[in-house]
C-alpha cells in the first residue's frame, strides 16, 4: 500500500519534459543566443547556466530552424500520456590538427594531433516528474605524436616547467597509442517539479556569460559525475528573476604522466607524483560549486551573478588526515570566504577554491549586449584586503556583441578578452597560476584537462569576429590571439631577461553554419601561426632579436546534429 501511494503521487505531478540541449551542440545554443539578441527569441533566459531545459525554460520563438518537438520527437506515449519516450538528436563531431593540438571546449575529446571524432545518440524517458536522459558518447582519436616541450631548453628551464606539471594534471599527450573510449556523456536522471530539478548527472556544465572562455566552469574537459539542485527556468518574483545551480561532484585523474619523468636538475628528480597527504596517487577530488544569477525587475536585460567553487581530495573530506585539527564538512562551499575565518590553517590549506562575480546586460533596442566575469582563485584575508589588493589572484573576461543591419541582412560583431596571467602584484605576493594548486596537485581538472577557461593557466586571449546572420545560415570570419602561459614565461626567463621568447598564437577562423531540413551543420576552419612555439629560440644566432621557432597549424572542427524524424 505504501509503494502504491508513492507511485500514485509521482504521477500526480506535472509532466517534466526536461531534455536539455547539451554542450556538444554549442552551435545550437549560439543560434538561440543570437536569436535573443536579434529579437526573434522571446525568453528571459540569461544563458549563464548551461545546459538548459528546452521545454521548462520558457523558450518562445517563431523559427523554422528550431522546434523543440522536432529536436526530440515523441516515440512512445504510455500510462495515459504520463510516460513518454523521446529520441534525442544524433551528434557527430570531428576535429583535425595538422601540427599540434588546438583544444577548445570540446568535452570528451582530448588534446590531439591528427583526426578525432565524437559520436553520440540517445533517448529521453519521463514518468511523471522523473526524467532519464541516456546520451552516451564514444571518442576516437588518432593521438599522433607531436613536438611538445623541447629538449633544446636548458635543464633549469625544464625544472621550472615541472613546477607547473607537478601541480596540475595536464599531460601533453594521452598515452602513445590511438585513443578509443566510451563514456556516460550527457546522461542524467532528474526529479523535476515546478521549475526546480534535483538529480544525478554526467553532463558538461558551463557557468557564466562568456562564450569563448568560461573562467569558472566549462566543457573544456570531459563531464564529471555530480549531484545537482537547480532551477529549470528563471523563477519570477516581484523584485526580479532568479536562477541557480548547486553541484557536488567527483573529479577524476588522467593517470597519464608529463614527458621525460626521469629528467633531473642539480641531481634532483624533477617529476613529483601527484599525491594526497597519505601518499595516495589515485585519490579522487570532491568538487562543490554554486552559481546564482539575479535579473532585477527595475533594469531590463541586466543579470548579476555570483559563482564559487571548492575542491579537495576525498581523503580530507572523509577525515583520513587524522593528525590535522578540524572536522570534515560536507558543505565546504558555505564556509570561510575570507581567510580571517580560518580556524584550522592546515585543514584550509588542503582546499582549493575560487569565487567571483559576473554580469550580462542586453540592450534590446540596440540589439547589443555586454558581459563580464571577475574572479579570484585565492581567498582574501578580509574585506580590507579585498579593497587594497583587488588585483591579487584575479582573472577577468569582458565581452561585447552587437548586431548591425545592412542590405536586409544582420551582421554580428563580437569581441571577447580574457586574462588569466598573474598581475604585477605577484612580485610582492605570488598567487600561483589559475587552476594549479600546491596541495590539490591535480589542479582544477577532470581526466587531464582544465575545466575552466580553455586557454589554460597563465594565458590571455583576444577574440574578434564578424558574422553574417541569415535565417538559416551563418558565415563568419574571426581573429584569435593567444598569449600562451605568460606566467611560466616570466618565471622561466626573468633571470635571463630574455624578452624575445613570448609564445603567441595568431589564429584565423572561417565559420560556416547552416540548418538543412533536420540537420544542423557547423564547420570552423582555422589557420594558426605560432610564434616561438613552446618558447623555443636559438641563442647562438645573430642578430640578437631574431625569430624563434615559428610553426603553422591547420585545424578543422565539424559538427553535425541530426534531428531524427519520427513519422
XYZ file of C-alpha atoms in Angstrom:
567
model
C 0.000 0.000 0.000
C 2.913 2.318 0.867
C 4.541 1.833 -2.553
C 1.211 2.237 -4.330
C 0.761 5.629 -2.646
C 4.226 6.769 -3.761
C 3.514 5.530 -7.295
C 0.258 7.486 -7.490
C 1.947 10.571 -6.007
C 4.618 10.553 -8.690
C 2.097 10.591 -11.490
C 0.051 13.341 -9.906
C 2.776 15.901 -10.527
C 3.171 17.978 -13.639
C 4.857 16.404 -16.628
C 8.559 17.124 -16.742
C 9.567 17.451 -20.427
C 13.125 18.256 -19.417
C 15.549 17.169 -22.125
C 18.474 19.537 -22.485
C 20.496 20.999 -25.332
C 23.908 19.644 -24.430
C 27.194 21.476 -24.867
C 28.293 19.284 -27.768
C 25.605 21.247 -29.612
C 27.073 24.655 -28.793
C 26.207 25.846 -32.314
C 22.502 25.462 -31.469
C 22.977 27.311 -28.162
C 24.774 30.097 -30.066
C 21.878 30.229 -32.539
C 19.391 30.695 -29.688
C 21.529 33.342 -28.002
C 21.887 35.219 -31.298
C 18.117 34.959 -31.785
C 17.591 36.538 -28.373
C 19.901 39.391 -29.356
C 18.113 39.947 -32.674
C 14.703 39.773 -31.001
C 13.435 36.513 -32.511
C 13.639 34.656 -29.190
C 11.215 35.852 -26.552
C 12.791 34.457 -23.410
C 14.153 35.726 -20.104
C 16.856 33.048 -20.142
C 20.198 34.535 -19.111
C 22.375 31.953 -20.922
C 24.645 31.927 -17.853
C 23.822 28.346 -16.753
C 24.185 25.649 -19.388
C 22.940 23.188 -20.462
C 19.371 24.379 -20.103
C 15.982 22.713 -20.353
C 14.351 23.350 -23.732
C 10.768 22.793 -22.523
C 10.709 24.186 -18.997
C 12.932 27.187 -19.737
C 10.121 29.084 -21.442
C 11.712 29.314 -24.880
C 9.362 31.062 -27.283
C 10.427 31.820 -30.813
C 8.996 31.860 -34.299
C 11.592 29.977 -36.304
C 11.709 27.222 -38.871
C 15.201 26.350 -37.620
C 14.450 25.366 -34.048
C 11.411 23.469 -32.845
C 11.607 21.626 -29.518
C 9.186 18.932 -30.687
C 11.295 18.203 -33.763
C 14.505 18.427 -31.757
C 13.408 15.486 -29.567
C 10.314 13.892 -31.179
C 7.946 11.643 -29.279
C 8.441 7.930 -29.993
C 6.081 6.373 -27.477
C 3.446 7.563 -25.049
C 2.170 5.301 -22.279
C 0.323 5.327 -18.953
C -2.260 7.734 -20.352
C 0.451 10.174 -21.523
C 2.040 10.252 -18.061
C 5.001 8.402 -19.520
C 6.906 9.341 -22.663
C 9.907 8.204 -24.643
C 11.627 10.642 -26.989
C 14.571 10.168 -29.307
C 17.427 12.641 -28.976
C 19.449 14.021 -31.885
C 22.436 12.128 -33.224
C 25.710 14.016 -32.770
C 28.777 13.553 -34.924
C 31.682 15.902 -34.211
C 35.164 15.629 -35.633
C 38.374 17.630 -35.399
C 41.708 17.594 -37.182
C 45.006 19.239 -36.246
C 47.982 19.129 -38.613
C 50.892 20.058 -36.323
C 49.918 20.183 -32.649
C 46.727 20.111 -30.568
C 44.281 23.005 -30.678
C 41.823 22.005 -27.983
C 38.887 24.285 -27.143
C 35.658 23.438 -25.309
C 35.214 20.043 -26.957
C 34.035 17.976 -23.990
C 35.193 14.362 -24.009
C 37.661 14.915 -26.864
C 41.346 15.080 -25.913
C 44.318 17.252 -26.919
C 45.165 15.523 -30.188
C 47.218 15.796 -33.343
C 45.546 14.164 -36.309
C 41.919 13.120 -36.584
C 39.446 12.572 -33.758
C 35.689 12.141 -33.585
C 32.882 12.069 -31.058
C 29.611 10.249 -31.738
C 26.551 10.277 -29.516
C 22.919 9.183 -29.685
C 20.313 8.734 -27.026
C 16.829 8.540 -25.580
C 14.858 10.660 -23.197
C 12.357 8.941 -20.879
C 9.934 10.563 -18.488
C 7.494 9.115 -15.991
C 5.651 11.932 -14.268
C 8.266 14.180 -12.620
C 11.016 11.614 -13.116
C 13.158 12.025 -16.243
C 16.009 9.911 -17.572
C 18.283 11.136 -20.336
C 20.576 8.483 -21.808
C 23.185 10.161 -24.037
C 26.463 8.185 -24.017
C 29.462 9.244 -26.102
C 32.238 7.443 -27.929
C 35.518 9.185 -28.685
C 38.209 8.015 -31.077
C 41.470 9.929 -31.519
C 44.481 9.136 -33.674
C 46.578 10.702 -30.891
C 49.625 11.132 -33.110
C 52.937 12.196 -31.625
C 53.931 15.855 -31.862
C 56.678 18.093 -30.569
C 55.872 19.170 -27.062
C 58.192 20.963 -24.651
C 61.553 20.687 -26.486
C 64.758 19.043 -25.312
C 66.622 22.147 -26.504
C 65.611 24.022 -23.337
C 68.201 24.010 -20.559
C 67.631 21.749 -17.562
C 66.849 24.743 -15.359
C 64.017 25.700 -17.736
C 62.739 22.126 -17.561
C 62.785 22.364 -13.767
C 60.594 25.444 -13.921
C 58.218 23.778 -16.375
C 57.846 20.917 -13.933
C 56.769 23.438 -11.298
C 53.577 23.621 -13.368
C 53.290 19.940 -14.293
C 53.719 18.864 -10.666
C 50.758 20.977 -9.553
C 48.175 20.422 -12.294
C 47.106 17.313 -14.204
C 47.527 18.434 -17.838
C 49.557 15.789 -19.696
C 50.898 16.822 -23.103
C 49.703 13.578 -24.634
C 47.204 10.913 -23.558
C 49.433 7.859 -23.980
C 51.341 6.780 -27.076
C 48.609 4.873 -28.927
C 45.303 5.689 -30.585
C 42.668 6.608 -28.004
C 39.213 4.991 -28.063
C 36.771 5.185 -25.136
C 33.052 5.260 -24.375
C 31.633 7.485 -21.643
C 28.313 8.256 -19.963
C 28.407 11.521 -21.861
C 25.444 13.879 -21.488
C 23.312 11.492 -19.420
C 21.249 12.380 -16.351
C 18.452 11.263 -14.047
C 16.347 14.069 -12.584
C 13.298 14.703 -10.446
C 11.525 17.837 -11.730
C 8.809 19.860 -10.045
C 7.533 23.395 -10.686
C 10.688 24.882 -12.167
C 13.084 23.036 -9.846
C 15.197 19.980 -10.524
C 17.235 17.581 -8.412
C 19.247 14.780 -9.907
C 22.442 12.966 -10.744
C 24.236 13.755 -13.977
C 27.402 13.361 -16.013
C 26.654 16.324 -18.300
C 29.164 19.013 -19.127
C 28.418 22.308 -17.379
C 29.084 25.910 -18.378
C 28.819 28.716 -15.816
C 28.898 32.413 -16.601
C 28.080 34.653 -19.597
C 31.320 34.160 -21.554
C 31.227 32.500 -24.968
C 34.873 31.567 -25.634
C 36.477 31.242 -22.187
C 34.364 30.493 -19.136
C 36.751 31.048 -16.234
C 34.923 29.079 -13.546
C 33.393 26.047 -15.275
C 33.251 24.922 -18.907
C 33.075 21.934 -21.249
C 36.797 22.061 -21.987
C 37.113 18.641 -20.316
C 35.012 15.528 -20.082
C 31.855 15.844 -17.962
C 32.084 14.640 -14.369
C 29.613 12.768 -12.167
C 27.675 15.132 -9.949
C 24.543 15.768 -7.926
C 22.688 18.913 -8.923
C 19.933 21.068 -7.461
C 18.930 23.797 -9.882
C 16.212 25.863 -11.458
C 14.817 24.690 -14.802
C 13.764 28.210 -15.721
C 14.044 31.690 -14.213
C 11.954 31.914 -11.047
C 9.865 35.074 -11.237
C 9.404 37.282 -8.159
C 8.321 40.888 -7.607
C 11.926 42.070 -7.381
C 13.148 40.099 -10.388
C 14.084 36.660 -11.667
C 16.430 34.150 -10.054
C 18.349 31.184 -11.448
C 20.790 28.900 -9.646
C 22.618 25.613 -9.754
C 24.247 23.869 -6.788
C 26.563 20.986 -7.616
C 28.527 18.391 -5.649
C 30.642 16.081 -7.762
C 33.633 13.841 -8.254
C 36.682 14.885 -10.301
C 38.937 12.150 -11.661
C 42.620 11.965 -12.557
C 44.016 11.295 -16.027
C 46.585 8.666 -14.953
C 48.907 9.996 -17.676
C 52.312 11.473 -16.830
C 54.128 14.534 -18.218
C 57.056 13.994 -20.608
C 60.576 12.973 -19.531
C 59.728 11.959 -15.971
C 63.316 10.707 -15.483
C 64.798 14.141 -16.098
C 66.913 15.654 -13.289
C 68.323 19.052 -12.422
C 71.206 19.538 -9.959
C 70.890 15.882 -9.019
C 67.211 16.147 -8.169
C 64.441 14.309 -9.973
C 62.086 16.919 -11.458
C 58.932 14.799 -11.555
C 56.906 14.527 -8.358
C 53.950 12.123 -8.293
C 50.640 13.822 -7.587
C 49.689 12.509 -4.165
C 47.427 13.430 -1.301
C 48.723 13.736 2.276
C 48.503 9.963 2.679
C 50.743 9.331 -0.322
C 47.867 8.025 -2.463
C 48.430 8.788 -6.153
C 44.912 7.973 -7.300
C 42.652 9.829 -4.877
C 39.611 11.455 -6.475
C 38.639 15.019 -5.672
C 35.433 16.321 -4.143
C 34.041 19.330 -6.010
C 31.295 21.628 -4.789
C 30.121 24.767 -6.515
C 27.243 27.179 -6.862
C 26.120 29.779 -9.378
C 23.341 32.265 -8.609
C 22.036 34.816 -11.085
C 19.610 37.659 -10.445
C 17.820 39.751 -13.074
C 16.324 42.832 -11.366
C 12.849 43.812 -12.495
C 13.742 47.519 -12.488
C 16.580 47.223 -15.037
C 15.568 45.449 -18.227
C 18.076 42.992 -19.660
C 20.537 43.119 -16.728
C 21.733 39.948 -15.000
C 24.054 39.905 -11.987
C 25.614 36.732 -10.648
C 27.951 35.039 -8.212
C 29.980 31.841 -8.621
C 32.016 29.969 -6.048
C 33.614 26.524 -6.050
C 35.876 24.492 -3.787
C 37.690 21.197 -4.319
C 39.720 18.853 -2.112
C 40.974 15.307 -2.066
C 38.406 12.807 -0.839
C 40.742 11.744 1.971
C 40.347 15.192 3.535
C 36.572 15.085 3.162
C 36.433 11.621 4.742
C 38.520 12.701 7.771
C 41.532 10.496 6.989
C 44.047 13.234 7.818
C 43.779 12.342 11.491
C 46.774 14.444 12.568
C 45.116 17.657 11.364
C 42.779 19.652 13.517
C 39.361 20.216 12.015
C 36.268 18.235 11.160
C 35.151 17.123 7.705
C 32.470 19.371 6.287
C 30.225 18.057 3.529
C 29.253 21.626 2.611
C 32.627 23.424 2.492
C 31.238 25.819 -0.090
C 29.392 27.777 2.591
C 32.297 28.372 4.972
C 35.371 30.597 5.189
C 35.004 33.033 2.326
C 37.727 35.162 3.999
C 40.968 33.823 5.483
C 40.336 35.592 8.791
C 37.652 32.964 9.406
C 40.111 30.061 9.051
C 40.100 28.153 12.328
C 42.358 25.315 11.230
C 45.097 26.586 8.910
C 46.466 23.190 7.874
C 42.972 21.985 7.049
C 42.169 25.049 4.948
C 45.460 24.865 3.036
C 44.339 21.499 1.671
C 41.340 23.157 -0.013
C 41.438 24.774 -3.448
C 38.819 27.435 -4.097
C 37.752 30.288 -6.350
C 34.965 32.865 -6.220
C 33.758 35.928 -8.060
C 31.020 37.815 -9.840
C 29.665 38.309 -13.345
C 27.100 40.334 -15.243
C 25.360 40.287 -18.603
C 23.369 43.244 -19.913
C 21.234 43.020 -23.065
C 20.122 46.248 -24.732
C 17.179 45.013 -26.787
C 16.542 48.222 -28.696
C 20.199 48.376 -29.732
C 20.445 44.619 -30.368
C 23.602 44.560 -28.289
C 24.977 43.027 -25.129
C 27.957 43.455 -22.834
C 29.130 40.884 -20.321
C 31.986 40.374 -17.903
C 33.403 37.978 -15.320
C 35.769 38.839 -12.451
C 37.022 36.049 -10.192
C 39.691 35.218 -7.605
C 41.497 31.917 -7.144
C 42.859 32.759 -3.710
C 40.819 33.806 -0.690
C 41.268 37.317 0.648
C 42.285 37.795 4.269
C 39.364 40.140 4.932
C 37.301 42.843 3.261
C 40.103 45.407 3.670
C 42.469 43.078 1.808
C 39.892 42.865 -0.985
C 39.798 46.662 -1.260
C 43.573 47.230 -1.084
C 44.843 44.370 -3.244
C 41.926 43.822 -5.582
C 44.154 42.597 -8.443
C 45.780 39.780 -6.473
C 44.922 36.347 -7.939
C 42.235 37.725 -10.196
C 41.121 36.629 -13.647
C 38.751 38.540 -15.870
C 36.734 38.376 -19.072
C 34.975 41.203 -20.914
C 32.809 40.730 -23.987
C 30.720 42.896 -26.331
C 28.316 41.756 -29.069
C 26.345 43.997 -31.424
C 24.000 43.249 -34.346
C 24.009 45.632 -37.318
C 21.644 45.624 -40.261
C 22.847 46.146 -43.827
C 21.276 45.172 -47.156
C 18.443 43.374 -45.355
C 20.930 41.119 -43.552
C 22.050 41.017 -39.925
C 25.757 41.269 -39.130
C 27.042 40.304 -35.685
C 30.233 41.864 -34.327
C 31.758 40.087 -31.312
C 34.773 40.774 -29.106
C 35.881 38.825 -26.053
C 39.011 39.376 -23.971
C 40.196 37.069 -21.200
C 43.203 37.468 -18.899
C 44.401 34.622 -16.672
C 48.002 35.867 -16.433
C 49.005 36.992 -12.940
C 49.194 40.737 -12.398
C 52.306 42.694 -11.390
C 51.380 42.236 -7.724
C 52.818 38.712 -7.953
C 56.250 40.256 -7.261
C 55.111 41.014 -3.713
C 52.520 38.304 -3.223
C 52.522 35.299 -5.503
C 49.140 33.762 -6.149
C 50.188 30.944 -8.441
C 48.636 30.402 -11.831
C 44.941 29.754 -12.158
C 43.855 26.086 -11.997
C 47.001 24.796 -10.232
C 47.365 24.181 -6.504
C 50.255 23.239 -4.229
C 48.198 20.802 -2.102
C 45.481 19.673 -4.532
C 48.208 18.852 -7.038
C 45.903 17.618 -9.793
C 44.637 21.182 -10.051
C 41.234 22.222 -11.353
C 40.979 19.440 -13.908
C 38.945 16.392 -14.805
C 40.638 13.449 -16.510
C 43.610 15.516 -17.574
C 42.014 18.716 -18.890
C 41.233 22.105 -17.376
C 37.518 22.529 -16.621
C 37.751 26.314 -16.681
C 38.943 28.620 -19.462
C 40.236 26.607 -22.416
C 43.331 28.796 -22.925
C 44.766 27.339 -19.712
C 46.925 28.618 -16.830
C 48.743 31.919 -17.245
C 47.293 32.640 -20.688
C 45.408 35.544 -22.253
C 43.025 35.729 -25.210
C 41.614 38.265 -27.639
C 38.841 37.152 -29.977
C 37.289 39.339 -32.687
C 34.672 38.152 -35.159
C 32.172 39.395 -37.729
C 29.344 37.121 -38.837
C 26.576 37.411 -41.388
C 23.356 36.023 -39.926
C 20.737 34.776 -42.359
C 17.545 32.944 -41.432
C 19.154 29.502 -41.602
C 22.825 30.234 -42.314
C 25.803 31.872 -40.595
C 29.078 32.827 -42.283
C 31.844 34.400 -40.239
C 35.475 35.498 -40.051
C 37.421 35.658 -36.789
C 40.831 36.563 -35.416
C 42.013 34.979 -32.176
C 45.267 35.981 -30.429
C 46.536 33.792 -27.602
C 49.372 34.611 -25.196
C 50.436 31.120 -24.165
C 51.158 30.784 -20.407
C 52.898 34.061 -19.706
C 53.106 33.055 -16.030
C 55.544 30.301 -16.944
C 57.416 32.518 -19.397
C 58.144 35.197 -16.800
C 59.082 32.617 -14.174
C 61.395 30.693 -16.503
C 63.184 33.560 -18.256
C 63.049 36.531 -15.873
C 66.604 35.926 -14.619
C 67.928 35.852 -18.185
C 65.935 38.986 -19.036
C 65.061 37.315 -22.340
C 62.159 39.289 -23.780
C 62.261 37.601 -27.221
C 60.528 34.303 -26.379
C 56.853 35.106 -25.892
C 54.817 32.249 -27.359
C 51.924 33.858 -29.172
C 49.362 32.257 -31.492
C 47.585 34.176 -34.260
C 44.542 32.135 -35.280
C 42.414 32.973 -38.314
C 38.959 31.339 -38.425
C 36.373 30.840 -41.168
C 32.996 29.705 -39.875
C 30.034 28.263 -41.741
C 26.783 27.074 -40.175
C 23.544 26.022 -41.860
C 20.304 24.262 -40.999
C 19.318 21.831 -43.790
C 15.934 20.275 -43.059
C 16.555 18.122 -39.951
C 20.308 18.618 -39.899
C 22.455 21.279 -38.279
C 25.848 21.648 -39.959
C 28.694 23.609 -38.358
C 32.216 23.971 -39.746
C 35.150 26.002 -38.467
C 38.392 26.152 -40.469
C 41.396 27.664 -38.735
C 44.920 28.557 -39.763
C 47.250 29.174 -36.830
C 50.669 30.794 -36.886
C 52.528 30.124 -33.631
C 55.435 32.478 -32.970
C 58.136 30.994 -30.721
C 56.249 27.715 -30.383
C 56.989 26.202 -26.942
C 59.113 29.324 -26.189
C 61.872 27.880 -28.407
C 64.598 30.157 -29.757
C 68.250 29.545 -30.699
C 70.572 31.640 -28.521
C 73.512 31.195 -30.900
C 72.042 33.095 -33.842
C 72.649 36.734 -34.720
C 71.257 39.358 -34.683
C 70.081 39.159 -31.068
C 66.417 39.814 -31.827
C 65.805 37.072 -34.363
C 62.774 34.825 -34.913
C 62.362 31.738 -32.795
C 60.679 28.530 -33.887
C 57.515 29.578 -35.749
C 55.109 26.836 -36.849
C 51.882 26.512 -38.811
C 48.874 24.507 -37.707
C 45.674 23.784 -39.631
C 42.589 22.955 -37.612
C 39.178 21.704 -38.751
C 36.164 21.461 -36.481
C 32.988 19.917 -37.899
C 29.734 19.328 -36.028
C 26.607 17.622 -37.267
C 23.418 17.403 -35.234
C 20.738 15.283 -36.871
C 17.199 15.625 -35.521
C 15.790 12.167 -36.188
C 12.352 12.454 -37.819
C 9.556 10.286 -36.493
C 6.719 9.669 -38.929
